[in-house]
Structures are given as C-alpha cells and as structure tokens.
XYZ file of C-alpha atoms in Angstrom:
712
model
C -31.182 -116.652 94.536
C -27.304 -116.707 93.898
C -25.472 -116.823 96.384
C -23.635 -114.192 97.785
C -20.228 -113.060 96.728
C -17.890 -114.259 99.800
C -15.149 -111.575 99.626
C -17.443 -109.221 98.701
C -19.312 -109.731 101.864
C -16.100 -109.559 103.757
C -14.675 -106.120 101.937
C -17.805 -104.227 102.079
C -18.692 -103.490 106.001
C -15.297 -101.987 105.885
C -15.286 -99.823 103.079
C -19.232 -97.895 103.643
C -17.401 -97.673 107.665
C -17.953 -93.700 107.812
C -15.104 -94.574 111.101
C -12.888 -95.392 108.813
C -13.133 -92.390 106.106
C -12.822 -89.651 108.663
C -10.013 -91.262 110.031
C -8.532 -91.927 106.613
C -8.963 -87.798 105.245
C -8.290 -87.078 108.630
C -4.645 -88.653 108.602
C -4.101 -87.448 104.872
C -4.778 -83.698 106.085
C -2.777 -84.690 108.611
C -0.351 -84.893 106.430
C -0.762 -81.779 104.372
C -0.657 -79.976 107.883
C 2.409 -81.368 109.340
C 4.380 -80.128 106.392
C 3.469 -77.352 105.903
C 2.793 -76.241 109.866
C 7.406 -77.045 109.147
C 7.290 -74.236 106.614
C 5.685 -72.170 108.902
C 8.595 -72.738 111.845
C 10.382 -75.786 113.298
C 9.506 -78.169 114.918
C 8.054 -76.988 118.055
C 5.492 -75.000 114.888
C 4.499 -78.847 114.019
C 2.881 -79.645 116.571
C 1.506 -76.990 117.335
C 0.013 -76.950 113.543
C -1.063 -80.467 114.252
C -2.559 -80.517 117.977
C -5.235 -77.956 117.306
C -6.354 -79.479 113.744
C -6.550 -82.947 115.471
C -8.432 -81.265 118.176
C -10.576 -79.073 115.408
C -11.595 -82.635 114.099
C -12.529 -84.450 116.498
C -14.974 -81.105 118.444
C -16.301 -81.883 114.686
C -16.875 -85.103 115.058
C -18.559 -84.902 118.028
C -21.025 -82.069 116.934
C -21.692 -85.443 113.497
C -22.482 -88.050 116.482
C -25.302 -84.951 118.592
C -26.226 -83.682 114.497
C -27.024 -87.195 113.515
C -28.672 -88.533 117.038
C -30.506 -85.771 116.736
C -32.717 -87.652 113.861
C -32.409 -91.290 114.369
C -35.731 -92.672 112.055
C -37.419 -94.325 114.816
C -38.543 -92.848 117.420
C -37.525 -95.754 120.712
C -33.748 -94.869 118.943
C -34.747 -91.652 119.236
C -34.912 -91.930 123.008
C -32.209 -93.765 123.154
C -29.575 -90.862 120.974
C -31.153 -88.411 123.482
C -28.704 -89.830 125.967
C -25.988 -88.767 123.469
C -26.840 -85.582 121.742
C -27.142 -83.692 125.583
C -24.271 -86.128 127.014
C -21.406 -84.883 123.223
C -22.835 -81.936 122.788
C -21.895 -80.046 126.237
C -18.911 -82.060 125.676
C -17.906 -80.948 121.721
C -18.839 -77.705 123.316
C -16.491 -77.491 126.389
C -13.377 -79.313 123.973
C -14.346 -76.236 121.390
C -14.663 -73.705 124.403
C -10.930 -75.442 125.397
C -9.788 -75.100 121.353
C -10.481 -71.272 121.439
C -8.137 -70.516 124.862
C -4.998 -72.751 124.879
C -4.669 -72.317 120.360
C -5.967 -68.650 120.010
C -3.128 -66.650 122.292
C 1.454 -67.658 121.750
C 2.310 -71.071 122.616
C 2.485 -70.417 125.930
C -0.444 -69.475 127.782
C -1.340 -67.045 130.906
C -2.070 -69.173 133.929
C -5.616 -68.294 133.894
C -6.005 -68.874 130.688
C -4.709 -72.435 131.892
C -6.728 -73.024 134.637
C -9.959 -72.234 132.179
C -8.060 -74.342 129.795
C -8.314 -76.961 131.958
C -11.579 -76.686 134.033
C -13.627 -77.246 130.644
C -11.222 -79.973 128.875
C -11.990 -81.994 132.411
C -15.510 -81.064 132.443
C -15.269 -82.413 128.585
C -14.324 -86.056 129.918
C -16.807 -86.246 132.638
C -19.150 -85.370 130.069
C -17.847 -88.140 127.644
C -17.789 -90.821 130.501
C -21.292 -90.156 131.634
C -22.554 -90.548 128.438
C -20.858 -93.616 127.321
C -22.083 -94.776 131.165
C -25.355 -94.048 130.664
C -25.632 -95.589 127.320
C -23.617 -98.196 129.230
C -26.254 -99.007 130.997
C -29.249 -98.431 127.786
C -30.899 -95.706 129.702
C -33.275 -94.088 127.875
C -34.331 -89.900 127.144
C -38.062 -89.708 126.237
C -38.683 -86.062 124.319
C -38.065 -83.954 121.651
C -33.923 -84.231 120.885
C -34.435 -80.177 120.375
C -35.155 -80.118 124.312
C -32.226 -81.944 125.657
C -29.851 -79.726 123.270
C -31.542 -77.031 124.691
C -30.064 -78.779 127.612
C -26.822 -79.034 126.500
C -26.392 -75.153 126.019
C -27.727 -74.763 129.326
C -25.534 -76.569 131.105
C -22.027 -75.403 128.435
C -23.547 -71.865 129.392
C -23.495 -72.801 133.270
C -20.012 -74.043 132.950
C -18.593 -71.193 130.432
C -20.379 -68.746 133.172
C -17.937 -70.920 135.841
C -15.155 -69.099 134.198
C -15.644 -66.027 135.666
C -14.865 -67.068 138.724
C -12.964 -68.943 141.420
C -13.794 -72.520 140.503
C -11.211 -72.865 137.572
C -8.413 -72.043 139.593
C -9.189 -73.868 142.638
C -9.424 -77.149 140.459
C -6.258 -76.671 139.108
C -4.838 -75.904 142.186
C -6.349 -78.455 144.750
C -4.284 -80.633 147.224
C -1.072 -78.738 145.555
C -3.084 -80.598 141.639
C -3.383 -84.046 142.460
C -6.854 -83.515 142.451
C -6.806 -83.438 138.476
C -5.083 -86.166 138.713
C -7.339 -88.460 140.919
C -10.245 -86.593 138.756
C -8.254 -88.010 135.229
C -7.555 -92.146 137.312
C -11.296 -91.717 138.374
C -12.338 -91.008 134.788
C -9.939 -92.904 133.022
C -11.430 -96.242 135.824
C -15.210 -95.324 134.678
C -14.375 -95.645 130.301
C -13.118 -98.429 130.764
C -15.447 -100.522 133.373
C -18.237 -99.196 130.523
C -16.678 -100.218 127.352
C -16.073 -103.888 129.352
C -20.033 -103.315 129.488
C -20.654 -102.429 126.652
C -18.705 -105.129 124.979
C -20.506 -107.563 126.966
C -23.426 -106.607 126.400
C -22.960 -106.544 122.741
C -21.551 -110.417 122.946
C -24.742 -111.252 124.074
C -26.759 -108.873 121.669
C -25.170 -109.790 118.953
C -25.559 -105.367 118.676
C -22.796 -103.153 116.453
C -23.511 -100.808 118.585
C -22.859 -101.189 121.493
C -19.176 -102.547 120.541
C -18.901 -99.580 118.516
C -19.057 -98.002 121.839
C -16.936 -99.958 124.136
C -14.042 -99.073 121.314
C -15.262 -96.045 121.576
C -14.117 -95.722 125.616
C -11.049 -97.953 124.920
C -10.334 -95.307 121.957
C -10.271 -92.458 125.328
C -8.397 -95.621 127.308
C -5.889 -94.848 125.425
C -6.485 -91.362 125.465
C -6.129 -90.475 128.706
C -3.632 -93.506 129.337
C -1.818 -92.186 126.926
C -1.907 -88.726 128.738
C -1.060 -89.469 131.776
C 2.578 -91.468 130.226
C 3.491 -88.963 127.823
C 2.048 -85.510 129.542
C -0.297 -83.517 127.225
C 1.411 -80.460 125.810
C 4.653 -82.973 124.961
C 5.993 -82.551 121.729
C 3.985 -86.805 120.888
C 1.485 -87.035 124.584
C -0.415 -84.938 123.387
C -0.627 -84.971 119.569
C -1.217 -88.965 119.996
C -4.114 -87.931 123.118
C -5.623 -85.609 120.196
C -5.550 -88.724 117.688
C -7.485 -92.014 119.887
C -9.731 -89.064 120.821
C -10.893 -88.871 116.845
C -10.399 -92.290 116.380
C -12.734 -92.330 119.827
C -15.413 -89.932 117.930
C -15.348 -91.441 114.709
C -16.419 -94.604 116.725
C -19.122 -92.542 117.507
C -19.926 -91.513 114.383
C -20.342 -94.750 112.972
C -22.588 -96.013 116.400
C -24.277 -93.487 116.106
C -25.153 -93.150 112.091
C -25.143 -97.102 111.860
C -27.757 -97.627 114.384
C -29.122 -93.702 113.501
C -29.295 -93.551 109.183
C -28.403 -96.863 108.061
C -29.449 -99.538 109.869
C -33.114 -97.843 109.733
C -32.965 -96.686 106.843
C -31.432 -100.463 105.606
C -34.952 -102.137 107.137
C -37.238 -98.736 105.613
C -35.283 -100.446 101.820
C -36.041 -104.357 102.399
C -39.574 -103.443 103.496
C -40.111 -101.363 100.343
C -38.182 -104.460 98.465
C -41.116 -106.631 100.870
C -44.002 -104.269 99.785
C -43.372 -104.309 95.279
C -43.310 -107.908 95.872
C -46.120 -108.522 97.604
C -47.467 -106.170 95.322
C -46.007 -108.040 92.735
C -47.751 -111.392 93.752
C -50.941 -109.246 94.426
C -50.673 -108.801 90.873
C -49.966 -110.989 89.847
C -52.802 -113.850 92.239
C -54.846 -111.051 91.036
C -54.196 -112.246 86.858
C -54.588 -115.593 87.447
C -58.088 -116.112 89.464
C -60.215 -117.618 87.577
C -63.279 -116.265 88.419
C -62.204 -112.797 90.918
C -60.275 -109.917 90.318
C -59.066 -107.171 92.897
C -59.183 -103.912 93.423
C -58.729 -100.745 95.019
C -61.064 -97.647 95.461
C -61.450 -94.868 97.058
C -64.031 -92.342 98.754
C -62.174 -88.813 98.476
C -63.510 -85.401 100.800
C -65.554 -84.706 98.537
C -67.231 -87.979 98.296
C -66.314 -88.409 95.114
C -65.442 -92.101 94.760
C -63.141 -93.279 92.075
C -60.813 -96.773 91.789
C -56.880 -96.308 92.243
C -56.476 -99.794 91.010
C -58.407 -102.457 89.319
C -56.858 -105.952 88.399
C -56.542 -106.936 84.857
C -59.290 -109.501 85.302
C -62.115 -107.166 84.694
C -62.461 -106.954 81.020
C -62.737 -110.954 81.796
C -64.866 -110.498 84.167
C -67.543 -107.321 83.062
C -65.918 -107.001 79.376
C -64.610 -103.210 80.346
C -61.500 -102.260 80.484
C -58.788 -101.681 83.372
C -58.307 -97.434 81.953
C -62.007 -97.295 81.044
C -62.790 -98.279 85.005
C -59.543 -95.904 85.906
C -61.312 -92.819 84.761
C -65.128 -93.379 85.589
C -66.281 -95.781 87.335
C -69.116 -94.880 85.994
C -68.603 -97.493 83.756
C -68.580 -100.323 86.154
C -72.148 -98.438 88.230
C -73.671 -98.791 84.670
C -73.820 -103.204 83.856
C -75.007 -103.514 87.537
C -79.087 -104.242 86.636
C -81.472 -102.356 88.773
C -82.898 -103.631 90.825
C -79.637 -104.075 92.419
C -77.890 -100.793 92.512
C -79.833 -99.369 95.272
C -78.682 -102.511 97.719
C -75.320 -101.546 96.675
C -74.857 -98.343 97.558
C -76.813 -98.946 100.288
C -74.929 -101.491 101.594
C -71.509 -99.318 100.597
C -72.988 -96.189 102.196
C -72.925 -98.643 105.814
C -69.039 -99.707 105.265
C -68.904 -95.786 105.370
C -70.295 -95.009 107.670
C -69.186 -97.647 110.438
C -66.255 -98.545 108.734
C -66.917 -102.591 109.006
C -66.387 -104.390 105.761
C -68.916 -104.364 102.428
C -70.265 -107.075 101.713
C -72.792 -107.784 98.773
C -73.839 -109.641 95.916
C -75.749 -108.252 92.673
C -76.461 -108.827 88.853
C -74.492 -107.122 86.335
C -74.837 -107.032 82.710
C -71.697 -107.067 80.541
C -70.897 -105.739 77.328
C -72.381 -108.715 75.294
C -75.734 -108.974 77.095
C -75.228 -112.358 79.950
C -76.330 -112.022 83.841
C -73.704 -112.815 85.752
C -74.175 -112.802 90.031
C -71.149 -110.932 91.509
C -70.415 -111.164 95.143
C -68.480 -107.667 96.380
C -66.127 -107.970 99.771
C -64.212 -105.480 100.616
C -62.750 -103.286 103.667
C -62.406 -99.488 104.004
C -59.594 -98.032 106.368
C -59.413 -94.169 105.894
C -55.817 -92.343 104.969
C -54.164 -89.793 106.953
C -56.056 -87.114 104.658
C -59.166 -88.979 105.622
C -59.694 -89.654 102.455
C -60.888 -93.534 102.597
C -60.089 -96.460 100.860
C -61.578 -100.239 100.421
C -59.307 -103.168 99.323
C -61.954 -105.493 98.255
C -62.167 -108.414 95.983
C -65.279 -109.083 92.822
C -65.823 -112.505 92.437
C -67.691 -113.830 90.169
C -70.840 -116.708 91.625
C -73.315 -117.035 89.066
C -71.795 -120.955 89.333
C -71.998 -121.634 92.970
C -75.460 -119.199 92.363
C -77.375 -122.311 90.316
C -75.833 -124.195 91.864
C -77.101 -123.593 95.283
C -80.894 -122.887 93.233
C -80.548 -126.669 92.014
C -79.342 -127.249 95.438
C -81.832 -125.199 97.247
C -84.705 -127.161 94.200
C -83.583 -130.709 95.299
C -83.791 -130.306 99.014
C -87.244 -129.205 98.100
C -88.060 -131.334 96.253
C -86.943 -133.831 98.605
C -88.272 -132.367 101.975
C -91.815 -132.513 99.267
C -90.940 -135.643 99.285
C -90.352 -136.571 102.670
C -93.455 -135.020 104.166
C -95.373 -137.104 101.573
C -93.383 -140.344 103.294
C -95.443 -142.729 104.970
C -92.914 -143.246 108.159
C -91.128 -140.401 110.221
C -88.159 -138.964 109.237
C -85.634 -136.833 111.399
C -81.953 -135.862 111.234
C -80.162 -135.734 115.247
C -76.646 -133.776 115.665
C -74.473 -134.894 118.148
C -76.208 -133.300 120.752
C -79.301 -135.368 119.896
C -80.609 -132.211 118.784
C -83.249 -132.565 116.122
C -81.795 -130.569 113.000
C -85.540 -132.509 110.985
C -88.040 -133.895 111.096
C -90.848 -134.254 108.707
C -94.667 -133.891 109.010
C -95.467 -137.524 109.702
C -92.088 -137.556 112.712
C -94.235 -133.544 113.831
C -97.183 -135.837 114.395
C -96.726 -139.148 116.268
C -95.614 -136.203 118.989
C -98.700 -134.651 118.100
C -96.628 -131.650 117.191
C -95.723 -129.545 114.279
C -92.379 -129.575 112.493
C -91.177 -125.938 113.664
C -91.896 -126.555 117.165
C -89.757 -129.781 117.120
C -86.522 -128.423 115.357
C -83.604 -127.120 116.867
C -84.490 -128.872 120.915
C -82.997 -131.213 122.286
C -84.304 -135.503 121.625
C -85.478 -135.368 125.645
C -87.032 -132.974 126.016
C -89.276 -133.697 123.298
C -90.187 -137.223 123.594
C -90.928 -138.958 127.199
C -88.167 -140.690 128.933
C -88.575 -144.453 129.204
C -89.011 -143.888 125.579
C -85.502 -141.913 125.590
C -84.384 -144.738 127.919
C -85.237 -146.788 125.782
C -83.759 -146.025 122.513
C -80.914 -144.285 123.546
C -78.279 -147.762 122.864
C -79.466 -147.864 119.491
C -78.648 -143.797 119.276
C -74.945 -144.237 120.437
C -74.961 -147.566 118.215
C -75.059 -145.166 115.433
C -72.874 -141.550 116.323
C -70.626 -144.883 116.926
C -70.347 -146.386 112.421
C -73.125 -148.382 112.316
C -76.769 -148.248 111.710
C -79.464 -149.406 114.185
C -81.907 -151.533 113.789
C -85.683 -151.834 116.207
C -88.711 -151.490 116.472
C -89.881 -149.077 119.343
C -93.005 -149.848 121.076
C -94.771 -146.372 122.655
C -97.521 -145.975 125.232
C -100.352 -143.009 123.971
C -102.934 -141.872 124.297
C -104.485 -143.773 121.914
C -103.114 -147.038 122.668
C -100.024 -149.068 122.655
C -97.769 -148.508 118.686
C -95.088 -149.963 117.162
C -93.242 -148.330 114.829
C -89.840 -150.223 113.234
C -87.335 -147.942 113.869
C -83.322 -147.525 111.770
C -80.474 -144.993 112.976
C -78.166 -144.650 110.712
C -75.042 -142.477 110.255
C -74.582 -140.069 107.690
C -71.015 -139.984 107.481
C -68.016 -142.037 109.420
C -65.311 -139.328 109.121
C -62.314 -139.088 111.192
C -63.840 -137.002 113.272
C -66.461 -139.267 114.386
C -70.108 -139.248 113.238
C -71.989 -136.130 112.862
C -75.418 -136.795 113.140
C -77.566 -139.332 112.069
C -80.733 -140.741 110.244
C -83.823 -142.072 111.735
C -86.662 -143.888 109.408
C -89.706 -145.137 111.638
C -92.707 -146.995 110.249
C -96.029 -147.787 111.907
C -95.715 -151.576 113.122
C -99.307 -151.103 115.118
C -102.154 -152.599 111.891
C -99.159 -155.101 111.272
C -98.693 -156.077 115.305
C -102.677 -156.534 115.033
C -102.635 -158.623 112.236
C -99.513 -160.784 113.026
C -102.062 -161.498 117.169
C -104.941 -162.254 114.645
C -102.976 -163.872 112.689
C -101.409 -165.777 115.999
C -104.620 -165.892 117.456
C -106.334 -168.091 114.324
C -103.103 -170.118 113.801
C -103.070 -171.209 117.534
C -106.658 -172.188 116.712
C -106.541 -173.782 113.970
C -103.762 -175.721 115.777
C -106.487 -176.767 118.031
C -108.734 -177.572 115.801
C -106.460 -179.841 114.066
C -104.981 -181.344 117.027
C -108.265 -182.232 117.555
C -109.345 -184.175 114.646
C -109.691 -187.658 114.423
C -108.436 -187.349 110.894
C -104.725 -187.678 110.592
C -103.268 -184.481 108.851
C -99.629 -183.860 108.296
C -98.323 -180.559 105.861
C -94.726 -181.102 103.628
C -93.043 -178.424 101.670
C -92.407 -180.208 97.671
C -89.436 -181.667 98.673
C -91.567 -184.486 100.810
C -90.248 -183.598 103.523
C -92.280 -182.691 106.901
C -93.737 -179.237 108.174
C -96.276 -180.091 110.553
C -98.477 -182.756 111.706
C -101.099 -183.554 114.193
C -100.895 -186.208 117.526
C -103.231 -188.271 115.250
C -100.148 -188.136 112.318
C -97.776 -188.630 115.822
C -99.793 -192.374 116.353
C -98.679 -193.460 112.565
C -95.112 -192.518 112.963
C -94.748 -193.723 116.267
C -93.267 -190.309 117.494
C -93.508 -186.780 118.405
C -93.815 -184.420 115.863
C -90.477 -182.924 117.166
C -88.546 -185.867 114.983
C -91.110 -185.597 112.460
C -90.690 -182.729 111.800
C -87.753 -181.897 109.311
C -87.781 -185.427 108.724
C -89.015 -187.082 104.912
C -91.495 -190.261 104.308
C -87.956 -192.461 103.994
C -86.719 -191.445 107.265
C -90.197 -192.653 108.931
C -91.089 -195.040 106.961
C -90.414 -198.565 105.544
C -89.053 -198.387 101.552
C -92.067 -199.966 100.177
C -94.348 -197.019 101.625
C -91.852 -194.238 101.680
C -91.858 -194.417 98.099
C -95.465 -194.865 98.170
C -96.117 -192.086 99.706
C -93.692 -190.269 97.072
C -95.492 -190.976 94.377
C -98.855 -189.550 95.459
C -97.394 -186.783 97.091
C -95.629 -186.167 94.096
C -99.047 -187.197 91.240
C -100.440 -184.030 93.983
C -97.695 -181.809 93.151
C -98.875 -182.344 89.752
C -103.006 -181.989 89.794
C -104.585 -178.499 90.186
C -107.121 -179.983 93.057
C -106.631 -182.414 95.235
C -106.232 -186.280 95.071
C -108.163 -188.334 96.578
C -107.302 -191.903 97.287
C -107.674 -195.470 99.804
C -105.241 -197.285 100.806
C -104.380 -199.593 103.879
C -102.653 -198.256 106.748
C -100.500 -199.328 109.608
C -100.088 -197.042 112.967
C -96.901 -197.629 114.036
C -98.077 -196.655 117.938
C -100.250 -199.446 118.931
C -100.342 -201.910 115.631
C -103.678 -200.606 114.417
C -104.963 -201.677 110.691
C -107.575 -200.121 109.094
C -108.876 -198.610 105.807
C -108.109 -194.983 105.415
C -109.428 -192.292 102.211
C -106.024 -189.928 102.054
C -106.214 -186.373 100.248
C -102.995 -184.650 99.509
C -103.964 -181.024 97.546
C -101.255 -178.885 96.925
C -100.442 -175.678 97.423
C -99.566 -172.841 95.332
C -97.375 -169.890 95.607
C -98.954 -166.357 93.875
C -97.154 -167.515 90.422
C -98.728 -170.511 90.102
C -95.821 -172.348 91.780
C -95.847 -175.852 94.310
C -94.024 -174.687 97.498
C -95.814 -178.029 99.854
C -98.740 -180.333 100.195
C -101.486 -180.456 102.967
C -102.463 -184.081 102.950
C -106.006 -185.652 105.436
C -105.752 -188.887 106.078
C -110.419 -190.153 107.533
C -110.665 -193.671 109.197
C -112.955 -195.557 106.494
C -112.935 -198.860 108.239
C -116.197 -198.669 109.918
C -117.639 -197.210 106.579
C -116.424 -200.270 103.991
C -117.274 -202.419 106.348
C -120.853 -201.041 106.785
C -120.736 -200.372 102.849
C -120.561 -204.289 102.472
C -122.863 -205.338 104.724
C -125.838 -203.399 103.082
C -124.334 -205.050 99.773
C -124.736 -208.130 100.947
C -127.866 -207.762 102.095
C -129.326 -206.194 99.018
C -127.646 -208.895 96.415
C -128.390 -212.185 98.742
C -131.376 -213.391 101.135
C -130.443 -212.725 104.265
C -131.865 -216.320 104.809
C -129.644 -218.679 102.549
C -127.179 -216.065 102.014
C -127.738 -217.484 98.525
C -127.869 -214.719 95.520
C -130.578 -213.238 95.217
C -132.600 -211.700 91.760
C -131.382 -207.491 92.247
C -127.791 -209.348 91.925
C -129.021 -211.543 89.039
C -130.246 -208.063 86.715
C -127.368 -205.997 87.968
C -124.782 -209.015 86.976
C -126.912 -208.803 83.906
C -126.400 -205.207 83.623
C -123.116 -205.359 83.608
C -122.146 -208.227 81.027
C -124.545 -206.933 78.291
C -122.992 -203.503 79.303
C -119.676 -205.376 78.215
C -120.710 -206.932 75.072
C -121.708 -203.612 74.463
C -118.080 -202.660 75.053
C -116.350 -205.414 73.154
C -118.810 -206.095 70.302
C -119.442 -209.823 71.560
C -122.132 -212.129 72.279
C -123.151 -213.595 75.868
C -126.094 -215.589 76.406
C -127.887 -216.739 79.795
C -129.146 -220.034 80.379
C -132.785 -219.749 82.551
C -133.303 -223.952 84.473
C -137.241 -224.638 85.760
C -137.318 -226.251 88.815
C -140.163 -228.672 89.699
C -141.695 -226.598 93.290
C -138.562 -225.480 94.206
C -141.538 -222.211 96.420
C -142.861 -225.107 98.369
C -138.783 -226.436 98.810
C -137.869 -222.295 99.773
C -141.136 -221.641 101.685
C -140.760 -224.954 104.254
C -136.771 -224.921 103.980
C -135.477 -221.179 103.786
C-alpha cells in the first residue's frame, strides 16, 4: 500500500470536524445578523439581535447533542450517552425557556420575569455542570434513551412549575443577591474541575471524546468568567458569554457525533472492508484449492434447500457449472450413487436436528462417467429469520481413498505374513501397552491376540520375566536395538527365546513405539546341550586314547591336542593351540610334517604312512603309524586336518620276529627252504618284469644231514 499523504492526514480531521463547521456557520450568520440589527436600530438593537441569535444557536446545538446521543450505534456507548440525553435535555429546555422570557418583551424586563429567567438559567448551568461531571466520572445510565429523555422532560416540567412559586424570587434576592454569585463561583469551579479530570483522562486513554468534553467544559468556564468580569447584560459580556456557550455546545456536538456516529460507522466500514477482503481471499482460496470446493447451502422454513454460494471448482470436481447448481441443487444430488444417497440424506437430517457438524463420505458419478470418492464437511448456523445455513467444503478424496485401500491391503498382507512367521512379533508403545501381537506370540502366553492388544506388558507376562526384559525395553526406547536371550519357566518347562527389540523410528520427540521379535531357541538349546555332552564324551574318549590325536586348520595351525600329543610336543595343549609345526619342532621335522599335511589335504581319502618319532617330554623314540584325514565342508573345500599317530614299535618287533622264525632256522640261524623259495619267486618275478635271465646254482654236500642232525 502507498504511504498516506502527510498533509491530508493533518488537514482532514479539521475539515471534517462538525464543531468547526458550526462555528464557521454561526460566525457567518453573526456577520449577517449584526448589519440587519443595525439597520433596524441603534447599537443596542444590534446587541439585542446578536445575543438572542447566539442563545438560540446554543439551544439548537444542545438539542442536536441530545438528538445524536439518543441514536448511538453501540449499546455500550448508548449507556454513556444516556447521561447526556438527560442532562443536556434539561439544559436545552431551561435555556430555551430562559431565552423566551428574556427576549419575548421589551429590552428592560420586569423584575418577576428577570427572577424567573435567572432561575431557569441557573438550573440550565447546574444541569450542564452535573452532566459534564458525571461524564468525567464515566457514569453510565442503562436503559432506552427515550426513557431518559422522558426523565429530562419531567424535570423540566417540575422546574417550569416552580416558576409559579416563590422560589425564583427568593433565589434572586437571597442574601442580597450573593447566593446566585456563590452558585456561579461554585459552578465555575466544578466546570474547571471537570475540565481538568476530562483532560487527564484523555491524556491517559488517548480518547478524543474526553478531550472534546474537556475543551467544552473549558469553554463553559470561559463563559462563566466573562459573565463574572464583564457582566451578563453588558454589550460585550452577553455576546461573548453566549459565544463561548456556542463554542462549548459545538464541541459537545463534535464529541457525541464522533463517539456515537462517526467512529462506529468507520468501524462498520472497516469491518465491511475486511469482510469483503475475507470474502475475496476465501473466493481466491476456493479457486486455488486443488481438490476442494467451498459452498453455502440454506434450508428454508418450508424445508426447501438451495445453494447460495458455490465455488468455481465444482466444475473441475463434478463436471457441472456453478449456474446449474445454484438454480437446481438436484443437479448434484443426482450424481451421487444410489447406495450412498440415503446415508447422506440421513447425515444431513441429523445435522439439521442437532445443529452439529455434518461429516459424510460418498461416491458420485461425474458427467464424464468417472466414479469419484468425495468427503463432505459443513457446519450449520441458524440465521435471524429462522433459516439454517451450512458453510461447507467438498473434497475429492479418490486418491486418498485408493491409497487407504492399498495401505489396508498392505497391512492385511503384512498381518497375514506375520501370522505365519515362526516367531513372536509384537508392537509396544512408550506406556508399555501392547499395540499389536501376532498369533504365535499370543500362543506362547496361552491367550489370543484380541485379549492382549491394549493391555500393559507387565499385566500379561510374569513379573520375573518383565524384570529381565525391562532394561532392554529402556535401551530400545533410548533409540538402540537390544538383542538378548530370554529364559521363561512355564508349565511346559524352561523355554529359551532369542529376542530382538528395535525402535520403530527415532525422532526429536523420541521413540514412539518398539517392535519385539522373538523366536524359540528351546530345541536349539537342547541340541547344543546334547552336542556339548557329546563333545565332552568325545573329549574324554580322545584323552583316554593311547594314540596321539591332534586337529589342525587348513594353514597347519593346531586347534586341539590330546595328552599324548602334549607329551610328544613337550608342552600343554594351551601352548600348542594356535601354533604350527615350525613353532613346535625342528625345521626338518616340521617340513616333513607339513609335506604329509599337504598330501593329505589334496587327497580325498586318509593318508597312512609310518614314521619314527621322538617324544620331547621323556625322549621316548618309536615307530608310529600316522593317519591324516582331511576335513571338508559342505562344498568340498578343505577346512582342516585330523591326525592320529599310533605307536607300532612293539608290532614292528613282533613282525620282525615272526619273519625271522619263518625264514631262518631256529637252531642255527641260517636261512631255510622257505626263505629260498621266497627269494627265488621274487627273482623270477623281477626277471619277468625286466626281461632278463637268471641262474640257479645247486651245491650238493655229502652227508650234510648227519652233520646237521649232530651239530644243529
């Protein structure tokens, strides 16, 4: 908005002020009245013509103040204006009667008329002072303005009736005329006090009404001072006094006009301007809403329903024009599918009877044949004439509805999947309340998912189980995933479950819920226990074997060794495990051991060979039969090597003795016929393989049998 014109902002309040207009008009008329009075007579006539004119103007302005105060546009302002209606009504009536008495006869009045004129003038001044004083104290007079005007009329009649009694004469001559002077001083002081109080209030509250009232009170004070200094019936004093009264009443008229008419009217105009701006913004909003249309619908007293406003977006949403809808609302109702129209009618009737908001979802068929989902929301309000108007919005929720259906289908699929998961799944909020649980989890707790959902976790599991799981829940709600094994002692014995508690999402407000997943480890634990028992049994068997047993990985690093192997290496198993042959034995032996390891791992069957080994523990040396078997995984890859070394020293000795007994004579120790035949068969086989020839020499010794029998 462009900045306001500074010069116009300064001039406009003065140009629009009724008080300035009145004073200017009165001044112009006074310039006309004075020459006319001079044409009719001398200077006294001129004075007698101007003074009645000013007094009449003051009376008329007082009546204008009363008239405007009776028609304030705001109820709160009317209560304060009623004080002005009553007070200045009495003052205007008394001033009018005073003027009638003063100016109805010759220039010099009789003493009786002068007393009555003084009596009425004094009461008019008292009414003016009281009214300004009550206004300064912000007193309100509730009730209709006509009632207070009637009160002013009644008071005026009482004062007019008092003219027939002795009170006017007594007041004029009391204390040799000093009483009226005292009254004048008191009224002047009261006016001055009212002016000061009104001026202070206008400074604190920045209220132009109080400021104008303060100036008016000051003008009344100036009039009283003028009368006191120059005299009320002097040529200059009377004119100036009535001129100050005209200014005072002009300021009062300005004050009531601004407070009762101009400012309320300006606020109404501002409100209307804001309303038009709001309507413009609302219309613009309705045009720019991508999937919504704003409307207003009225139900008449006879039950007829018609639209009084329909946004332009109705053509985009429903495919119908605004004019058609405003002329006939059935254009829209005919688009609604028959299976949804009854439900919408029932919702409308319920909203009308209970005067509550209308919420409805329905389907309609557009003019192009498309079926769309619509959401209707409206609020009713009763108009002054008894009709009911709904302000509402219709929104196309087809995409949202389709997304909801897809989400529901996804949720159903997820629920069906979780239902068949071989583990327990549950969802828990920050209050440890169960939001979801699948059938497996409920089965573990010997209940149903429906009975668990909505329950607090500590109410559905044993206290000792809750105590063990609570720290892990706290960890999950802190934003970390907790993984642990949970032991549950139940009617079926001890159960073991592997449990994972994960936060759904970590936001600035924290974790709203966690997901708990558990699967049963009981069978696995039993298998582990059986394997542990078998392993312990196997270890006992291996440790009890007299053979040397060891296990290596694919790199030749020892993984285990039995006591015999410990004795061979000369160190305990804990010092063997993690070492290789080069760390434990001389390089030549280590190289030989590694060569056979490689041969065994390359073969698909155990490798058996004999070797001589010397024990580092006690120096024992013997012949050993070594069997090295490769260990392979499911894919055939070699992961390690199992070695078994059996001491065959005694067996070798026995074999040698058997061979000696079989091929040598026990008495002489000489080779026998069996050795001859064995060596002969070997020579024949060697000749056959090499295609070479051989020779056999027989030597016959005479009488060798006798020699053999006698000498052995």
